[in-house]
Short mmCIF file of C-alpha atoms in Angstrom, two decimals:
data_model
loop_
_atom_site.label_atom_id
_atom_site.label_comp_id
_atom_site.label_asym_id
_atom_site.label_seq_id
_atom_site.Cartn_x
_atom_site.Cartn_y
_atom_site.Cartn_z
CA UNK A 29 -0.19 -11.51 23.81
CA UNK A 30 2.51 -9.59 25.68
CA UNK A 31 6.11 -10.70 25.26
CA UNK A 32 9.42 -9.53 26.65
CA UNK A 33 12.16 -8.36 24.29
CA UNK A 34 15.68 -7.03 24.54
CA UNK A 35 17.85 -5.02 22.19
CA UNK A 36 21.54 -5.79 22.31
CA UNK A 37 24.89 -5.48 20.61
CA UNK A 38 25.79 -9.07 19.75
CA UNK A 39 28.51 -10.91 17.89
CA UNK A 40 28.62 -14.66 17.22
CA UNK A 41 32.43 -14.46 17.49
CA UNK A 42 32.14 -13.68 21.22
CA UNK A 43 29.64 -16.38 22.17
CA UNK A 44 32.16 -19.22 22.59
CA UNK A 45 35.01 -17.36 24.36
CA UNK A 46 32.59 -15.77 26.84
CA UNK A 47 30.78 -19.10 27.37
CA UNK A 48 34.14 -20.60 28.38
CA UNK A 49 34.60 -17.86 30.99
CA UNK A 50 31.07 -18.39 32.32
CA UNK A 51 31.50 -22.17 32.41
CA UNK A 52 34.78 -21.83 34.28
CA UNK A 53 33.16 -19.55 36.86
CA UNK A 54 30.24 -21.98 37.12
CA UNK A 55 32.70 -24.82 37.82
CA UNK A 56 33.99 -22.83 40.80
CA UNK A 57 30.77 -21.38 42.29
CA UNK A 58 27.98 -23.53 40.77
CA UNK A 59 24.90 -22.05 39.07
CA UNK A 60 24.54 -18.26 39.04
CA UNK A 61 22.38 -15.66 37.28
CA UNK A 62 23.25 -15.26 33.59
CA UNK A 63 25.60 -18.27 33.53
CA UNK A 64 23.69 -19.62 30.51
CA UNK A 65 23.09 -16.30 28.75
CA UNK A 66 24.92 -15.77 25.44
CA UNK A 67 27.46 -12.93 25.27
CA UNK A 68 25.86 -9.55 24.54
CA UNK A 69 25.82 -5.88 25.55
CA UNK A 70 22.32 -4.84 26.59
CA UNK A 71 20.80 -1.66 25.19
CA UNK A 72 17.33 -2.06 26.73
CA UNK A 73 14.49 -4.43 27.54
CA UNK A 74 10.76 -3.91 27.09
CA UNK A 75 7.46 -5.77 27.18
CA UNK A 76 4.95 -5.17 24.40
CA UNK A 77 2.00 -6.84 22.74
CA UNK A 78 3.13 -8.91 19.74
CA UNK A 79 0.95 -6.71 17.52
CA UNK A 80 3.33 -3.77 18.16
CA UNK A 81 6.43 -5.65 17.05
CA UNK A 82 6.34 -4.73 13.35
CA UNK A 83 6.18 -1.02 14.10
CA UNK A 84 9.10 -1.35 16.57
CA UNK A 85 11.11 -3.26 13.95
CA UNK A 86 10.44 -0.49 11.42
CA UNK A 87 11.81 2.13 13.83
CA UNK A 88 14.85 -0.03 14.55
CA UNK A 89 15.54 -0.54 10.86
CA UNK A 90 15.38 3.23 10.25
CA UNK A 91 17.65 4.18 13.16
CA UNK A 92 20.14 1.36 12.46
CA UNK A 93 20.52 2.55 8.90
CA UNK A 94 22.04 5.78 10.24
CA UNK A 95 24.83 4.08 12.23
CA UNK A 96 28.27 3.20 10.89
CA UNK A 97 30.02 -0.05 11.89
CA UNK A 98 32.98 0.23 14.27
CA UNK A 99 35.37 -2.01 16.20
CA UNK A 100 34.67 -2.73 19.87
CA UNK A 101 37.53 -3.73 22.12
CA UNK A 102 36.61 -5.38 25.42
CA UNK A 103 39.80 -5.07 27.44
CA UNK A 104 39.16 -5.27 31.18
CA UNK A 105 36.97 -6.81 33.86
CA UNK A 106 34.94 -4.75 36.29
CA UNK A 107 32.05 -5.11 38.69
CA UNK A 108 29.08 -3.37 40.26
CA UNK A 109 29.46 -4.59 43.86
CA UNK A 110 26.01 -3.25 44.89
CA UNK A 111 24.20 -5.44 42.36
CA UNK A 112 26.69 -8.31 42.34
CA UNK A 113 27.45 -7.89 38.64
CA UNK A 114 30.80 -9.02 37.22
CA UNK A 115 31.43 -8.05 33.60
CA UNK A 116 33.80 -7.33 30.74
CA UNK A 117 34.14 -3.63 29.92
CA UNK A 118 34.76 -2.04 26.56
CA UNK A 119 37.66 0.38 26.21
CA UNK A 120 37.10 4.16 26.20
CA UNK A 121 36.84 4.47 22.41
CA UNK A 122 34.22 1.74 22.25
CA UNK A 123 32.20 3.37 25.05
CA UNK A 124 32.27 6.66 23.10
CA UNK A 125 30.79 4.82 20.10
CA UNK A 126 28.32 2.58 21.96
CA UNK A 127 26.74 5.13 24.33
CA UNK A 128 25.35 7.53 21.68
CA UNK A 129 23.75 4.59 19.83
CA UNK A 130 22.19 3.36 23.06
CA UNK A 131 20.87 6.86 23.82
CA UNK A 132 19.42 7.28 20.32
CA UNK A 133 17.64 3.92 20.57
CA UNK A 134 16.27 4.85 24.02
CA UNK A 135 15.01 8.11 22.46
CA UNK A 136 13.40 6.37 19.45
CA UNK A 137 11.62 3.88 21.76
CA UNK A 138 10.75 6.40 24.49
CA UNK A 139 7.03 5.65 24.11
CA UNK A 140 7.71 2.19 25.56
CA UNK A 141 8.39 1.45 29.20
CA UNK A 142 12.09 0.66 28.79
CA UNK A 143 14.45 -0.98 31.22
CA UNK A 144 17.51 0.90 29.97
CA UNK A 145 21.16 0.07 30.19
CA UNK A 146 23.16 3.29 30.38
CA UNK A 147 26.63 1.79 30.76
CA UNK A 148 27.85 -0.60 28.02
CA UNK A 149 29.20 -3.85 29.49
CA UNK A 150 29.14 -7.60 28.82
CA UNK A 151 27.92 -9.50 31.87
CA UNK A 152 29.70 -12.62 33.05
CA UNK A 153 27.58 -12.97 36.20
CA UNK A 154 24.73 -11.09 37.84
CA UNK A 155 23.45 -11.04 41.42
CA UNK A 156 26.64 -12.69 42.66
CA UNK A 157 27.23 -12.80 46.40
CA UNK A 158 30.15 -10.68 47.63
CA UNK A 159 32.12 -13.94 48.06
CA UNK A 160 31.41 -15.09 44.51
CA UNK A 161 32.18 -11.61 43.16
CA UNK A 162 35.59 -11.84 44.86
CA UNK A 163 36.16 -15.32 43.36
CA UNK A 164 35.28 -14.01 39.87
CA UNK A 165 37.63 -11.04 40.19
CA UNK A 166 40.45 -13.36 41.30
CA UNK A 167 39.81 -15.90 38.51
CA UNK A 168 39.62 -13.33 35.72
CA UNK A 169 42.24 -10.58 35.58
CA UNK A 170 43.03 -10.00 31.89
CA UNK A 171 40.89 -10.06 28.76
CA UNK A 172 41.27 -8.97 25.16
CA UNK A 173 38.22 -9.54 22.96
CA UNK A 174 37.20 -7.59 19.85
CA UNK A 175 34.27 -7.56 17.50
CA UNK A 176 32.89 -5.48 14.67
CA UNK A 177 29.74 -3.77 15.90
CA UNK A 178 27.67 -3.65 12.73
CA UNK A 179 24.09 -4.26 13.84
CA UNK A 180 21.54 -4.13 16.62
CA UNK A 181 19.98 -7.46 17.56
CA UNK A 182 16.42 -8.00 18.79
CA UNK A 183 15.88 -10.94 21.13
CA UNK A 184 12.67 -12.45 22.52
CA UNK A 185 12.41 -13.97 25.99
CA UNK A 186 11.45 -17.64 26.16
CA UNK A 187 9.64 -18.09 29.49
CA UNK A 188 10.19 -21.86 29.45
CA UNK A 189 13.96 -21.81 28.76
CA UNK A 190 14.21 -18.58 30.78
CA UNK A 191 16.58 -17.19 28.13
CA UNK A 192 16.43 -14.62 25.35
CA UNK A 193 16.91 -15.83 21.78
CA UNK A 194 17.72 -13.80 18.66
CA UNK A 195 14.74 -13.11 16.41
CA UNK A 196 16.00 -10.28 14.18
CA UNK A 197 18.99 -8.10 13.35
CA UNK A 198 19.14 -4.52 12.09
CA UNK A 199 22.35 -3.83 10.15
CA UNK A 200 24.14 -0.50 10.33
CA UNK A 201 23.72 1.21 6.95
CA UNK A 202 26.34 3.99 7.26
CA UNK A 203 23.70 6.47 6.08
CA UNK A 204 23.79 9.29 8.62
CA UNK A 205 20.77 11.53 8.36
CA UNK A 206 21.61 15.22 8.29
CA UNK A 207 20.78 16.92 11.58
CA UNK A 208 17.98 19.45 11.25
CA UNK A 209 19.59 22.86 11.58
CA UNK A 210 17.54 25.83 12.64
CA UNK A 211 18.12 28.41 9.95
CA UNK A 212 17.61 32.14 9.97
CA UNK A 213 15.58 33.90 7.30
CA UNK A 214 17.33 37.23 7.86
#
């Protein structure tokens, strides 16, 4: 049976503070897309047959072992007005650490039809109307959240709850694999 999955950067320490932001926005504009979603930074989404899951997990375990944990600072709000997304952005250093990991995971899973996220961000609201986007940007002006990024988390979509839930985590092993270097025989 086919199921939908997402790979994310996730930290339990951010769930509650971000939920408070989302709940506050919800109290001002009512229900909106992603108001009930737990705090995360999306890497990609994909749909596969359950029978493929173990092989995907094996690839994720291998690639995660090569990454080294690092601090992520989320220090400003931003938006994508065209899509109505309002989100918390990581600082420049965090982006420099997150993007290569995202790209490597996209590369490792390139055989799948991925819905990729290229720009690391933590959504507060999606598909907001221009009016609600303006309200969000007026309500939220400063933010300072941090977490240790030390794993990739796999989530499965529950079609009844219409939410993703965590099913596995792949810890960073700090074991970088040496890059293959083309040598010369002469």
